[in-house]
Short mmCIF file of C-alpha atoms and ligand atoms in Angstrom, two decimals:
data_model
loop_
_atom_site.label_atom_id
_atom_site.label_comp_id
_atom_site.label_asym_id
_atom_site.label_seq_id
_atom_site.Cartn_x
_atom_site.Cartn_y
_atom_site.Cartn_z
CA UNK X 1 -42.21 2.77 0.80
CA UNK X 2 -40.00 1.10 3.35
CA UNK X 3 -36.38 0.53 2.37
CA UNK X 4 -34.51 -2.45 3.80
CA UNK X 5 -30.83 -3.20 4.02
CA UNK X 6 -30.13 -5.98 1.54
CA UNK X 7 -28.15 -7.68 4.33
CA UNK X 8 -30.52 -7.27 7.27
CA UNK X 9 -34.33 -6.97 7.16
CA UNK X 10 -34.38 -5.39 10.59
CA UNK X 11 -32.51 -2.39 9.25
CA UNK X 12 -35.33 -0.29 7.78
CA UNK X 13 -35.34 3.33 6.66
CA UNK X 14 -37.83 5.67 5.15
CA UNK X 15 -36.72 7.12 1.79
CA UNK X 16 -35.45 10.47 3.08
CA UNK X 17 -33.24 8.81 5.69
CA UNK X 18 -31.98 6.22 3.20
CA UNK X 19 -30.98 8.95 0.74
CA UNK X 20 -29.11 10.83 3.46
CA UNK X 21 -27.40 7.68 4.73
CA UNK X 22 -26.40 6.17 1.37
CA UNK X 23 -25.06 2.82 2.53
CA UNK X 24 -26.33 0.83 5.51
CA UNK X 25 -23.94 0.29 8.46
CA UNK X 26 -23.95 -3.46 7.80
CA UNK X 27 -22.59 -2.80 4.29
CA UNK X 28 -25.98 -3.52 2.67
CA UNK X 29 -27.76 -1.34 0.12
CA UNK X 30 -31.21 0.12 0.80
CA UNK X 31 -33.86 -1.52 -1.35
CA UNK X 32 -37.63 -1.91 -1.39
CA UNK X 33 -39.08 -5.42 -1.09
CA UNK X 34 -40.04 -7.18 -4.32
CA UNK X 35 -43.75 -7.27 -3.49
CA UNK X 36 -43.77 -3.57 -2.57
CA UNK X 37 -42.53 -2.70 -6.06
CA UNK X 38 -44.92 -5.04 -7.84
CA UNK X 39 -47.88 -3.72 -5.85
CA UNK X 40 -47.27 -0.33 -7.52
CA UNK X 41 -47.59 -1.70 -11.07
CA UNK X 42 -49.17 0.84 -13.36
CA UNK X 43 -51.11 0.56 -16.59
CA UNK X 44 -48.67 1.84 -19.21
CA UNK X 45 -51.59 2.68 -21.54
CA UNK X 46 -52.76 5.33 -19.08
CA UNK X 47 -49.41 7.13 -19.23
CA UNK X 48 -49.19 7.87 -22.94
CA UNK X 49 -49.71 11.60 -22.53
CA UNK X 50 -46.85 11.82 -20.00
CA UNK X 51 -43.80 13.90 -20.76
CA UNK X 52 -40.49 13.12 -19.03
CA UNK X 53 -41.26 15.26 -16.01
CA UNK X 54 -44.68 13.69 -15.51
CA UNK X 55 -43.22 10.19 -15.59
CA UNK X 56 -40.46 11.29 -13.23
CA UNK X 57 -43.07 12.60 -10.84
CA UNK X 58 -44.96 9.30 -10.93
CA UNK X 59 -41.83 7.27 -10.23
CA UNK X 60 -40.48 9.57 -7.51
CA UNK X 61 -43.79 9.80 -5.66
CA UNK X 62 -44.02 6.00 -5.77
CA UNK X 63 -40.60 5.34 -4.26
CA UNK X 64 -39.97 8.50 -2.26
CA UNK X 65 -43.41 8.77 -0.70
CA UNK X 66 -42.22 10.78 2.28
CA UNK X 67 -41.50 13.72 -0.05
CA UNK X 68 -44.44 16.10 -0.54
CA UNK X 69 -45.74 16.79 -4.04
CA UNK X 70 -44.32 20.28 -3.86
CA UNK X 71 -40.92 18.96 -2.83
CA UNK X 72 -40.87 16.51 -5.73
CA UNK X 73 -41.94 19.19 -8.22
CA UNK X 74 -39.18 21.49 -6.99
CA UNK X 75 -36.54 18.78 -7.28
CA UNK X 76 -37.64 17.91 -10.81
CA UNK X 77 -37.74 21.51 -11.98
CA UNK X 78 -34.31 22.28 -10.58
CA UNK X 79 -32.78 19.22 -12.28
CA UNK X 80 -34.55 18.58 -15.57
CA UNK X 81 -34.45 21.99 -17.22
CA UNK X 82 -32.85 23.69 -20.20
CA UNK X 83 -29.84 24.80 -18.19
CA UNK X 84 -28.88 21.21 -17.51
CA UNK X 85 -30.09 19.31 -20.59
CA UNK X 86 -29.98 20.30 -24.25
CA UNK X 87 -33.43 21.69 -25.01
CA UNK X 88 -34.58 20.32 -21.66
CA UNK X 89 -34.70 16.89 -23.28
CA UNK X 90 -33.37 14.29 -20.83
CA UNK X 91 -33.58 11.10 -22.88
CA UNK X 92 -34.36 11.61 -26.59
CA UNK X 93 -34.73 8.44 -28.66
CA UNK X 94 -33.39 8.15 -32.21
CA UNK X 95 -32.94 5.43 -34.78
CA UNK X 96 -29.81 3.37 -35.37
CA UNK X 97 -30.10 0.71 -38.07
CA UNK X 98 -33.20 -1.36 -37.20
CA UNK X 99 -32.90 -0.41 -33.56
CA UNK X 100 -33.13 2.63 -31.31
CA UNK X 101 -30.66 4.71 -29.40
CA UNK X 102 -31.66 6.24 -26.09
CA UNK X 103 -29.41 9.31 -25.97
CA UNK X 104 -28.59 9.82 -22.32
CA UNK X 105 -25.65 12.14 -22.83
CA UNK X 106 -27.26 15.57 -23.25
CA UNK X 107 -26.63 16.67 -19.65
CA UNK X 108 -23.99 18.97 -18.11
CA UNK X 109 -21.10 16.45 -18.21
CA UNK X 110 -22.12 14.45 -21.32
CA UNK X 111 -22.73 11.07 -19.67
CA UNK X 112 -25.89 9.33 -18.47
CA UNK X 113 -24.83 9.77 -14.86
CA UNK X 114 -26.13 13.33 -15.18
CA UNK X 115 -29.71 12.10 -15.21
CA UNK X 116 -29.44 10.95 -11.61
CA UNK X 117 -26.75 13.32 -10.39
CA UNK X 118 -28.55 16.50 -11.36
CA UNK X 119 -31.43 15.47 -9.10
CA UNK X 120 -29.69 13.62 -6.24
CA UNK X 121 -28.39 16.85 -4.66
CA UNK X 122 -31.96 18.20 -4.75
CA UNK X 123 -33.33 15.08 -3.06
CA UNK X 124 -30.57 15.12 -0.50
CA UNK X 125 -30.89 18.77 0.49
CA UNK X 126 -34.69 18.53 0.53
CA UNK X 127 -34.55 15.46 2.79
CA UNK X 128 -32.07 17.18 4.97
CA UNK X 129 -33.95 20.46 5.35
CA UNK X 130 -37.19 18.74 6.22
CA UNK X 131 -35.41 16.95 9.06
CA UNK X 132 -34.36 20.35 10.42
CA UNK X 133 -30.84 18.97 10.62
CA UNK X 134 -27.92 21.32 11.01
CA UNK X 135 -25.10 18.97 10.11
CA UNK X 136 -22.91 19.16 7.10
CA UNK X 137 -23.33 16.34 4.58
CA UNK X 138 -20.03 14.99 3.28
CA UNK X 139 -20.38 13.14 -0.02
CA UNK X 140 -17.69 10.57 -0.79
CA UNK X 141 -17.67 9.28 -4.31
CA UNK X 142 -15.68 6.61 -6.09
CA UNK X 143 -15.62 7.04 -9.84
CA UNK X 144 -14.61 5.08 -12.88
CA UNK X 145 -14.70 8.40 -14.74
CA UNK X 146 -18.22 9.67 -15.34
CA UNK X 147 -19.85 9.63 -11.91
CA UNK X 148 -17.10 11.85 -10.53
CA UNK X 149 -17.62 14.78 -12.83
CA UNK X 150 -21.39 14.45 -12.77
CA UNK X 151 -21.37 14.46 -8.96
CA UNK X 152 -18.93 17.39 -8.79
CA UNK X 153 -21.17 19.32 -11.12
CA UNK X 154 -24.38 18.39 -9.29
CA UNK X 155 -23.06 19.22 -5.82
CA UNK X 156 -21.07 22.32 -6.78
CA UNK X 157 -21.74 24.99 -4.13
CA UNK X 158 -24.81 23.17 -2.83
CA UNK X 159 -25.45 24.52 0.67
CA UNK X 160 -24.36 22.38 3.64
CA UNK X 161 -22.56 19.84 1.51
CA UNK X 162 -18.94 19.02 0.77
CA UNK X 163 -17.81 16.44 -1.76
CA UNK X 164 -14.64 14.46 -2.46
CA UNK X 165 -14.25 12.34 -5.57
CA UNK X 166 -11.71 9.50 -5.85
CA UNK X 167 -10.72 8.36 -9.33
CA UNK X 168 -8.17 5.68 -10.27
CA UNK X 169 -4.86 7.15 -11.50
CA UNK X 170 -4.75 5.44 -14.85
CA UNK X 171 -8.28 4.21 -15.33
CA UNK X 172 -9.97 7.25 -16.85
CA UNK X 173 -9.76 9.01 -20.20
CA UNK X 174 -7.79 12.26 -20.56
CA UNK X 175 -10.95 14.24 -21.09
CA UNK X 176 -12.60 12.67 -18.04
CA UNK X 177 -9.55 13.51 -15.95
CA UNK X 178 -9.47 17.07 -17.20
CA UNK X 179 -13.17 17.47 -16.51
CA UNK X 180 -12.60 16.54 -12.87
CA UNK X 181 -9.34 18.47 -12.38
CA UNK X 182 -10.97 21.69 -13.59
CA UNK X 183 -14.06 21.40 -11.36
CA UNK X 184 -15.42 24.60 -9.89
CA UNK X 185 -17.00 25.21 -6.51
CA UNK X 186 -15.87 26.00 -2.97
CA UNK X 187 -17.06 22.69 -1.49
CA UNK X 188 -15.42 20.23 -3.89
CA UNK X 189 -12.18 18.22 -3.93
CA UNK X 190 -10.75 15.58 -6.23
CA UNK X 191 -8.15 12.89 -5.52
CA UNK X 192 -6.40 10.53 -7.91
CA UNK X 193 -6.03 7.23 -6.07
CA UNK X 194 -3.11 4.96 -6.96
CA UNK X 195 -5.13 1.92 -7.93
CA UNK X 196 -8.15 0.85 -9.96
CA UNK X 197 -11.85 1.60 -9.64
CA UNK X 198 -12.48 -1.35 -7.35
CA UNK X 199 -9.91 0.16 -4.94
CA UNK X 200 -11.78 3.49 -5.05
CA UNK X 201 -15.07 1.77 -4.33
CA UNK X 202 -13.56 -0.34 -1.53
CA UNK X 203 -12.03 2.77 0.02
CA UNK X 204 -15.35 4.59 0.15
CA UNK X 205 -17.16 1.58 1.61
CA UNK X 206 -14.41 1.17 4.20
CA UNK X 207 -14.54 4.81 5.26
CA UNK X 208 -18.29 4.53 5.83
CA UNK X 209 -17.88 1.72 8.29
CA UNK X 210 -14.69 3.01 9.97
CA UNK X 211 -15.22 3.58 13.69
CA UNK X 212 -12.61 6.33 14.05
CA UNK X 213 -14.25 8.26 11.24
CA UNK X 214 -17.72 7.69 12.69
CA UNK X 215 -16.61 9.23 15.95
CA UNK X 216 -14.95 12.19 14.23
CA UNK X 217 -18.10 12.84 12.22
CA UNK X 218 -20.18 12.99 15.39
CA UNK X 219 -17.75 15.37 17.05
CA UNK X 220 -17.66 17.64 14.04
CA UNK X 221 -21.36 17.58 13.15
CA UNK X 222 -20.75 15.89 9.84
CA UNK X 223 -22.76 13.09 8.25
CA UNK X 224 -21.33 10.96 5.46
CA UNK X 225 -23.33 10.15 2.37
CA UNK X 226 -22.73 8.81 -1.10
CA UNK X 227 -23.35 9.86 -4.66
CA UNK X 228 -22.54 6.38 -5.97
CA UNK X 229 -25.23 4.13 -7.32
CA UNK X 230 -25.30 2.40 -3.96
CA UNK X 231 -27.47 5.40 -2.97
CA UNK X 232 -31.14 4.67 -3.69
CA UNK X 233 -31.45 8.34 -4.73
CA UNK X 234 -29.21 7.51 -7.68
CA UNK X 235 -31.05 4.40 -8.74
CA UNK X 236 -34.64 5.61 -8.80
CA UNK X 237 -34.15 8.49 -11.31
CA UNK X 238 -32.79 5.92 -13.78
CA UNK X 239 -36.08 3.99 -13.79
CA UNK X 240 -37.82 6.94 -15.42
CA UNK X 241 -36.15 6.80 -18.84
CA UNK X 242 -37.03 3.17 -19.45
CA UNK X 243 -40.71 3.94 -18.96
CA UNK X 244 -40.57 7.21 -20.91
CA UNK X 245 -38.74 5.59 -23.83
CA UNK X 246 -41.51 3.01 -24.09
CA UNK X 247 -44.12 5.78 -24.07
CA UNK X 248 -42.18 7.75 -26.71
CA UNK X 249 -41.86 4.71 -29.00
CA UNK X 250 -45.61 4.05 -28.80
CA UNK X 251 -46.44 7.70 -29.45
CA UNK X 252 -44.11 7.78 -32.46
CA UNK X 253 -45.86 4.67 -33.85
CA UNK X 254 -42.64 2.73 -33.73
CA UNK X 255 -44.29 0.06 -31.58
CA UNK X 256 -47.86 -0.78 -30.63
CA UNK X 257 -49.06 -0.41 -27.06
CA UNK X 258 -48.35 -3.71 -25.30
CA UNK X 259 -45.54 -4.83 -27.65
CA UNK X 260 -42.56 -6.08 -25.73
CA UNK X 261 -39.17 -4.51 -26.32
CA UNK X 262 -35.60 -5.22 -25.21
CA UNK X 263 -33.04 -2.90 -23.74
CA UNK X 264 -29.32 -3.46 -24.12
CA UNK X 265 -27.32 -1.74 -21.38
CA UNK X 266 -23.55 -1.19 -21.24
CA UNK X 267 -22.97 -2.32 -17.70
CA UNK X 268 -20.38 -1.74 -14.99
CA UNK X 269 -21.78 -1.42 -11.50
CA UNK X 270 -25.16 -2.89 -12.56
CA UNK X 271 -27.05 0.27 -11.54
CA UNK X 272 -28.41 1.32 -14.88
CA UNK X 273 -29.66 -2.12 -15.91
CA UNK X 274 -31.14 -2.75 -12.47
CA UNK X 275 -33.25 0.38 -12.94
CA UNK X 276 -34.54 -1.22 -16.15
CA UNK X 277 -35.52 -4.32 -14.20
CA UNK X 278 -37.48 -2.21 -11.73
CA UNK X 279 -39.20 -0.46 -14.66
CA UNK X 280 -40.21 -3.93 -15.85
CA UNK X 281 -41.56 -4.89 -12.41
CA UNK X 282 -43.60 -1.69 -12.49
CA UNK X 283 -45.34 -2.80 -15.68
CA UNK X 284 -43.22 -1.59 -18.61
CA UNK X 285 -43.55 -4.26 -21.36
CA UNK X 286 -39.93 -5.36 -21.44
CA UNK X 287 -38.86 -8.79 -22.64
CA UNK X 288 -35.12 -9.04 -22.11
CA UNK X 289 -32.60 -6.80 -20.45
CA UNK X 290 -29.36 -7.49 -22.25
CA UNK X 291 -26.39 -7.04 -19.94
CA UNK X 292 -23.45 -5.90 -22.06
CA UNK X 293 -19.90 -6.11 -20.69
CA UNK X 294 -16.49 -5.34 -22.13
CA UNK X 295 -13.43 -7.60 -21.64
CA UNK X 296 -14.15 -7.44 -17.93
CA UNK X 297 -16.88 -10.03 -18.36
CA UNK X 298 -17.52 -11.07 -14.77
CA UNK X 299 -21.26 -10.36 -15.16
CA UNK X 300 -21.49 -12.33 -18.42
CA UNK X 301 -20.07 -15.35 -16.63
CA UNK X 302 -22.32 -14.83 -13.63
CA UNK X 303 -25.56 -14.58 -15.58
CA UNK X 304 -24.63 -17.57 -17.69
CA UNK X 305 -23.33 -19.85 -14.92
CA UNK X 306 -24.46 -18.56 -11.50
CA UNK X 307 -20.86 -18.21 -10.33
CA UNK X 308 -19.60 -14.74 -9.50
CA UNK X 309 -15.83 -14.81 -9.49
CA UNK X 310 -13.87 -11.60 -9.09
CA UNK X 311 -10.50 -13.36 -8.94
CA UNK X 312 -9.38 -12.33 -12.39
CA UNK X 313 -7.31 -9.67 -14.05
CA UNK X 314 -8.91 -6.26 -14.46
CA UNK X 315 -8.37 -5.14 -18.05
CA UNK X 316 -8.04 -1.47 -18.84
CA UNK X 317 -10.20 -0.83 -21.88
CA UNK X 318 -11.40 2.09 -23.99
CA UNK X 319 -14.70 1.85 -22.10
CA UNK X 320 -13.24 2.66 -18.65
CA UNK X 321 -16.58 3.27 -16.94
CA UNK X 322 -17.22 -0.46 -17.31
CA UNK X 323 -13.82 -1.64 -16.05
CA UNK X 324 -15.23 -3.07 -12.85
CA UNK X 325 -15.01 -6.47 -11.19
CA UNK X 326 -17.32 -5.91 -8.23
CA UNK X 327 -20.73 -4.75 -9.43
CA UNK X 328 -22.33 -3.28 -6.32
CA UNK X 329 -25.91 -3.12 -7.49
CA UNK X 330 -26.08 -6.80 -8.31
CA UNK X 331 -26.68 -7.17 -4.59
CA UNK X 332 -30.07 -5.50 -4.99
CA UNK X 333 -31.02 -7.91 -7.79
CA UNK X 334 -30.11 -10.90 -5.61
CA UNK X 335 -32.22 -9.43 -2.82
CA UNK X 336 -35.27 -8.84 -5.02
CA UNK X 337 -35.21 -12.15 -6.89
CA UNK X 338 -34.51 -14.26 -3.81
CA UNK X 339 -37.72 -12.98 -2.24
CA UNK X 340 -35.91 -10.41 -0.11
CA UNK X 341 -33.68 -13.03 1.47
CA UNK X 342 -31.26 -10.75 3.33
CA UNK X 343 -29.56 -13.70 5.04
CA UNK X 344 -28.72 -15.24 1.71
CA UNK X 345 -27.39 -11.92 0.37
CA UNK X 346 -25.35 -11.42 3.52
CA UNK X 347 -23.78 -14.87 3.13
CA UNK X 348 -23.03 -14.37 -0.56
CA UNK X 349 -21.38 -10.99 0.02
CA UNK X 350 -19.42 -12.42 2.92
CA UNK X 351 -18.18 -15.19 0.66
CA UNK X 352 -17.24 -12.64 -2.02
CA UNK X 353 -15.22 -10.68 0.53
CA UNK X 354 -13.48 -13.70 2.01
CA UNK X 355 -12.97 -16.00 -0.96
CA UNK X 356 -13.42 -13.71 -3.97
CA UNK X 357 -16.41 -15.64 -5.28
CA UNK X 358 -19.90 -16.96 -4.63
CA UNK X 359 -22.36 -19.29 -6.32
CA UNK X 360 -26.13 -19.03 -6.40
CA UNK X 361 -28.49 -22.01 -6.71
CA UNK X 362 -30.26 -22.95 -9.95
CA UNK X 363 -33.66 -21.66 -8.96
CA UNK X 364 -32.34 -18.16 -8.31
CA UNK X 365 -30.25 -18.31 -11.46
CA UNK X 366 -33.29 -19.29 -13.51
CA UNK X 367 -35.25 -16.38 -12.12
CA UNK X 368 -32.42 -14.06 -13.21
CA UNK X 369 -32.38 -15.65 -16.67
CA UNK X 370 -36.11 -15.01 -17.08
CA UNK X 371 -35.30 -11.31 -17.32
CA UNK X 372 -31.63 -11.03 -18.26
CA UNK X 373 -29.30 -12.30 -20.93
CA UNK X 374 -25.61 -11.44 -20.94
CA UNK X 375 -22.96 -10.98 -23.61
CA UNK X 376 -19.59 -9.32 -23.76
CA UNK X 377 -17.69 -7.61 -26.54
CA UNK X 378 -13.92 -7.58 -26.84
CA UNK X 379 -12.02 -4.38 -27.42
CA UNK X 380 -11.57 -5.21 -31.11
CA UNK X 381 -15.25 -6.01 -31.56
CA UNK X 382 -16.19 -2.72 -29.95
CA UNK X 383 -13.83 -0.75 -32.17
CA UNK X 384 -15.20 -2.42 -35.26
CA UNK X 385 -18.73 -1.61 -34.10
CA UNK X 386 -17.88 2.10 -33.90
CA UNK X 387 -16.53 1.95 -37.44
CA UNK X 388 -19.51 -0.02 -38.76
CA UNK X 389 -22.03 2.27 -37.07
CA UNK X 390 -20.34 5.27 -38.66
CA UNK X 391 -20.14 3.74 -42.13
CA UNK X 392 -23.41 1.79 -42.26
CA UNK X 393 -25.80 3.51 -39.86
CA UNK X 394 -24.31 7.00 -40.24
CA UNK X 395 -24.17 7.30 -36.47
CA UNK X 396 -21.26 8.16 -34.23
CA UNK X 397 -21.30 6.32 -30.91
CA UNK X 398 -19.01 6.36 -27.89
CA UNK X 399 -16.88 3.44 -26.69
CA UNK X 400 -19.41 2.26 -24.05
CA UNK X 401 -22.39 2.43 -26.35
CA UNK X 402 -20.29 0.44 -28.82
CA UNK X 403 -19.99 -2.42 -26.33
CA UNK X 404 -23.77 -2.48 -26.04
CA UNK X 405 -24.29 -2.38 -29.80
CA UNK X 406 -21.76 -5.16 -30.35
CA UNK X 407 -23.54 -7.30 -27.74
CA UNK X 408 -26.89 -6.61 -29.35
CA UNK X 409 -25.53 -7.96 -32.63
CA UNK X 410 -24.45 -11.12 -30.84
CA UNK X 411 -27.87 -11.45 -29.22
CA UNK X 412 -29.67 -11.02 -32.53
CA UNK X 413 -27.29 -13.50 -34.13
CA UNK X 414 -28.24 -16.21 -31.65
CA UNK X 415 -31.88 -15.39 -30.96
CA UNK X 416 -33.52 -14.41 -34.22
CA UNK X 417 -36.46 -16.63 -35.12
CA UNK X 418 -36.65 -18.24 -38.55
CA UNK X 419 -38.79 -15.41 -39.86
CA UNK X 420 -35.99 -13.06 -38.85
CA UNK X 421 -38.17 -11.34 -36.32
CA UNK X 422 -36.55 -9.89 -33.28
CA UNK X 423 -38.11 -7.56 -30.80
CA UNK X 424 -37.40 -3.87 -31.19
CA UNK X 425 -34.37 -3.12 -29.06
CA UNK X 426 -33.23 0.09 -27.46
CA UNK X 427 -29.52 0.65 -26.93
CA UNK X 428 -28.74 2.84 -23.96
CA UNK X 429 -26.23 5.36 -25.25
CA UNK X 430 -24.47 6.34 -22.07
CA UNK X 431 -21.87 8.90 -23.13
CA UNK X 432 -21.19 11.43 -25.82
CA UNK X 433 -18.63 10.19 -28.36
CA UNK X 434 -16.78 13.47 -27.70
CA UNK X 435 -15.99 12.33 -24.18
CA UNK X 436 -13.86 9.56 -25.70
CA UNK X 437 -12.90 11.49 -28.80
CA UNK X 438 -9.44 10.04 -29.13
CA UNK X 439 -10.50 6.41 -29.18
CA UNK X 440 -13.59 7.05 -31.27
CA UNK X 441 -11.64 8.98 -33.87
CA UNK X 442 -9.09 6.21 -34.10
CA UNK X 443 -11.86 3.79 -35.09
CA UNK X 444 -13.32 5.86 -37.90
CA UNK X 445 -10.42 7.72 -39.39
CA UNK X 446 -7.52 6.33 -41.34
CA UNK X 447 -4.94 9.02 -40.57
CA UNK X 448 -2.65 8.86 -37.56
CA UNK X 449 -4.53 9.93 -34.46
CA UNK X 450 -1.98 8.97 -31.81
CA UNK X 451 0.08 12.10 -32.21
CA UNK X 452 -2.68 14.68 -31.99
CA UNK X 453 -3.92 16.20 -28.74
CA UNK X 454 -7.40 15.82 -27.29
CA UNK X 455 -8.71 19.18 -28.40
CA UNK X 456 -7.59 18.64 -31.96
CA UNK X 457 -9.43 15.33 -31.74
CA UNK X 458 -12.62 17.09 -30.69
CA UNK X 459 -12.41 19.43 -33.66
CA UNK X 460 -11.59 16.64 -36.04
CA UNK X 461 -14.49 14.52 -34.84
CA UNK X 462 -16.75 17.50 -35.27
CA UNK X 463 -15.64 18.14 -38.83
CA UNK X 464 -15.86 14.49 -39.77
CA UNK X 465 -19.29 13.78 -38.32
CA UNK X 466 -21.10 17.10 -38.04
CA UNK X 467 -22.36 15.94 -34.63
CA UNK X 468 -22.72 18.99 -32.33
CA UNK X 469 -19.89 19.27 -29.78
CA UNK X 470 -21.04 19.49 -26.12
CA UNK X 471 -20.31 22.97 -24.75
CA UNK X 472 -18.84 21.68 -21.48
CA UNK X 473 -16.15 19.77 -23.36
CA UNK X 474 -15.27 22.60 -25.73
CA UNK X 475 -14.83 24.86 -22.68
CA UNK X 476 -12.25 22.58 -21.02
CA UNK X 477 -9.45 23.94 -23.11
CA UNK X 478 -9.26 27.23 -21.25
CA UNK X 479 -10.13 26.07 -17.74
CA UNK X 480 -7.69 26.15 -14.82
CA UNK X 481 -6.61 22.79 -13.34
CA UNK X 482 -7.48 23.04 -9.65
CA UNK X 483 -6.97 19.45 -8.46
CA UNK X 484 -3.86 17.43 -9.18
CA UNK X 485 -3.41 15.51 -5.90
CA UNK X 486 -2.42 11.85 -6.19
CA UNK X 487 -2.59 9.68 -3.05
CA UNK X 488 -1.89 6.08 -2.08
CA UNK X 489 -4.81 4.05 -0.71
CA UNK X 490 -3.70 4.44 2.94
CA UNK X 491 -3.34 8.22 2.61
CA UNK X 492 -6.89 8.77 1.42
CA UNK X 493 -8.43 8.16 4.82
CA UNK X 494 -6.37 11.02 6.26
CA UNK X 495 -7.41 13.29 3.45
CA UNK X 496 -11.00 12.59 4.42
CA UNK X 497 -10.30 13.10 8.14
CA UNK X 498 -8.75 16.46 7.33
CA UNK X 499 -11.89 17.53 5.52
CA UNK X 500 -14.13 16.37 8.35
CA UNK X 501 -12.12 18.43 10.85
CA UNK X 502 -12.05 21.55 8.69
C1 PLP U 1 -21.20 4.36 -15.49
C2 PLP U 1 -21.24 4.09 -16.93
C3 PLP U 1 -21.68 2.86 -17.42
C4 PLP U 1 -22.06 1.71 -16.51
O1 PLP U 1 -23.24 1.96 -15.77
P1 PLP U 1 -23.54 1.13 -14.44
O2 PLP U 1 -24.77 1.74 -13.86
O3 PLP U 1 -22.34 1.31 -13.58
O4 PLP U 1 -23.74 -0.29 -14.85
C5 PLP U 1 -21.75 2.70 -18.79
N1 PLP U 1 -21.38 3.70 -19.65
C6 PLP U 1 -20.96 4.89 -19.20
C7 PLP U 1 -20.56 5.92 -20.18
C8 PLP U 1 -20.88 5.13 -17.83
O5 PLP U 1 -20.44 6.33 -17.39
#
């Protein structure tokens, strides 16, 4: 499968090279062509006996066809096992009200990012070894909270790699911050950047294309790569759970083979929901992908009007992993649905950089609307949804999942047919409620929560709900803080240079 830069069709890589490189030099993201995905459509009925690993193998050998079968098996076994995921179960599906919850938070850091970031280091080191390369891979990662810890955990002491994570000073939850500050491993570092997530993301993209840094890397035998969802090695693992969830729902007699279902996805960088779109192109019977945003509703506006406008205030919310104004992976959707029109994408992204906005034409917008609908939920609506889910559905959900559930309710409210039928819908539950214990507890409990510390919150949530507490979070209490560096934007580049020269 050839991978093209979304901004230049002459920039082509095979999968192993694209995974190592992360982002193309022209700023584009590596992506297959639309027709190359569709030509690999499968018959979902023939996959019903697949378990998660079998579906993962199918997807990985489709997209990463320069990996041998043995290499793919090794990667899967090292990532999707009982050490990393509760009972080895990567994406269990459960019921919530009339709908379903895809529980993606049973991995080592209790967020869905683990699904891709447990396997990306395996892909990367496999690709690297088979090239016989002797350079060190330096992973730079911008995080809105969850990617950072998942990447630090996935790359911890992985041979021939070093990793630096940048998180925004005030944009992450206390628990998220503590998870990163207490990271273990000889090859890891963590920096708090004075700014927001978009600054972190811009920094990383800028460092990739910086000529001084390029030269230094060559001199020091270092190659830069990325663990962000701009890396195709992040995106592809996320396709698997959409397909597997469909299979699981058929096998549990919740739906009939061929029935269409919806997925509602709490969205920030547009990576997770884009993976759902690719699962649809591959033949999964999906009707709508519901793009759920919080108060930062730039994607809601875009999907409804065709105008992407980042010139607005970034709100800090209780769903920090979605506090994003520039959704990187949207670029891949524009590429795919414009018929791989890299010139168009290049112009749009140029306009976004220079003017802060772009507009797509009606025909492209209509193609997007065929597959996507978009809603947003305010902070108050999300809080109420957590309370309602606890009281009515007897489920405890995190602040991001709550945005998705609130948006689903809006979708059902406006799209239910007269006979009250609506398609079965799966909510992607992207984080454990324990990761945002303080805010979740505040929604469901009447006593004063503001004055109690995070660990008391964890215990209280546990007593109140009986939901098992993730071990990695319980263990934070006694861990040493190793990383407390805070840097201004301009200083970060020198931090990176220092690491390259080490
Ligand atoms: C990253 C994240 C999201 C957003 O996913 P994208 O792929 O960036 O759209 C939603 N919820 C949680 C908990 C996350 O960590």
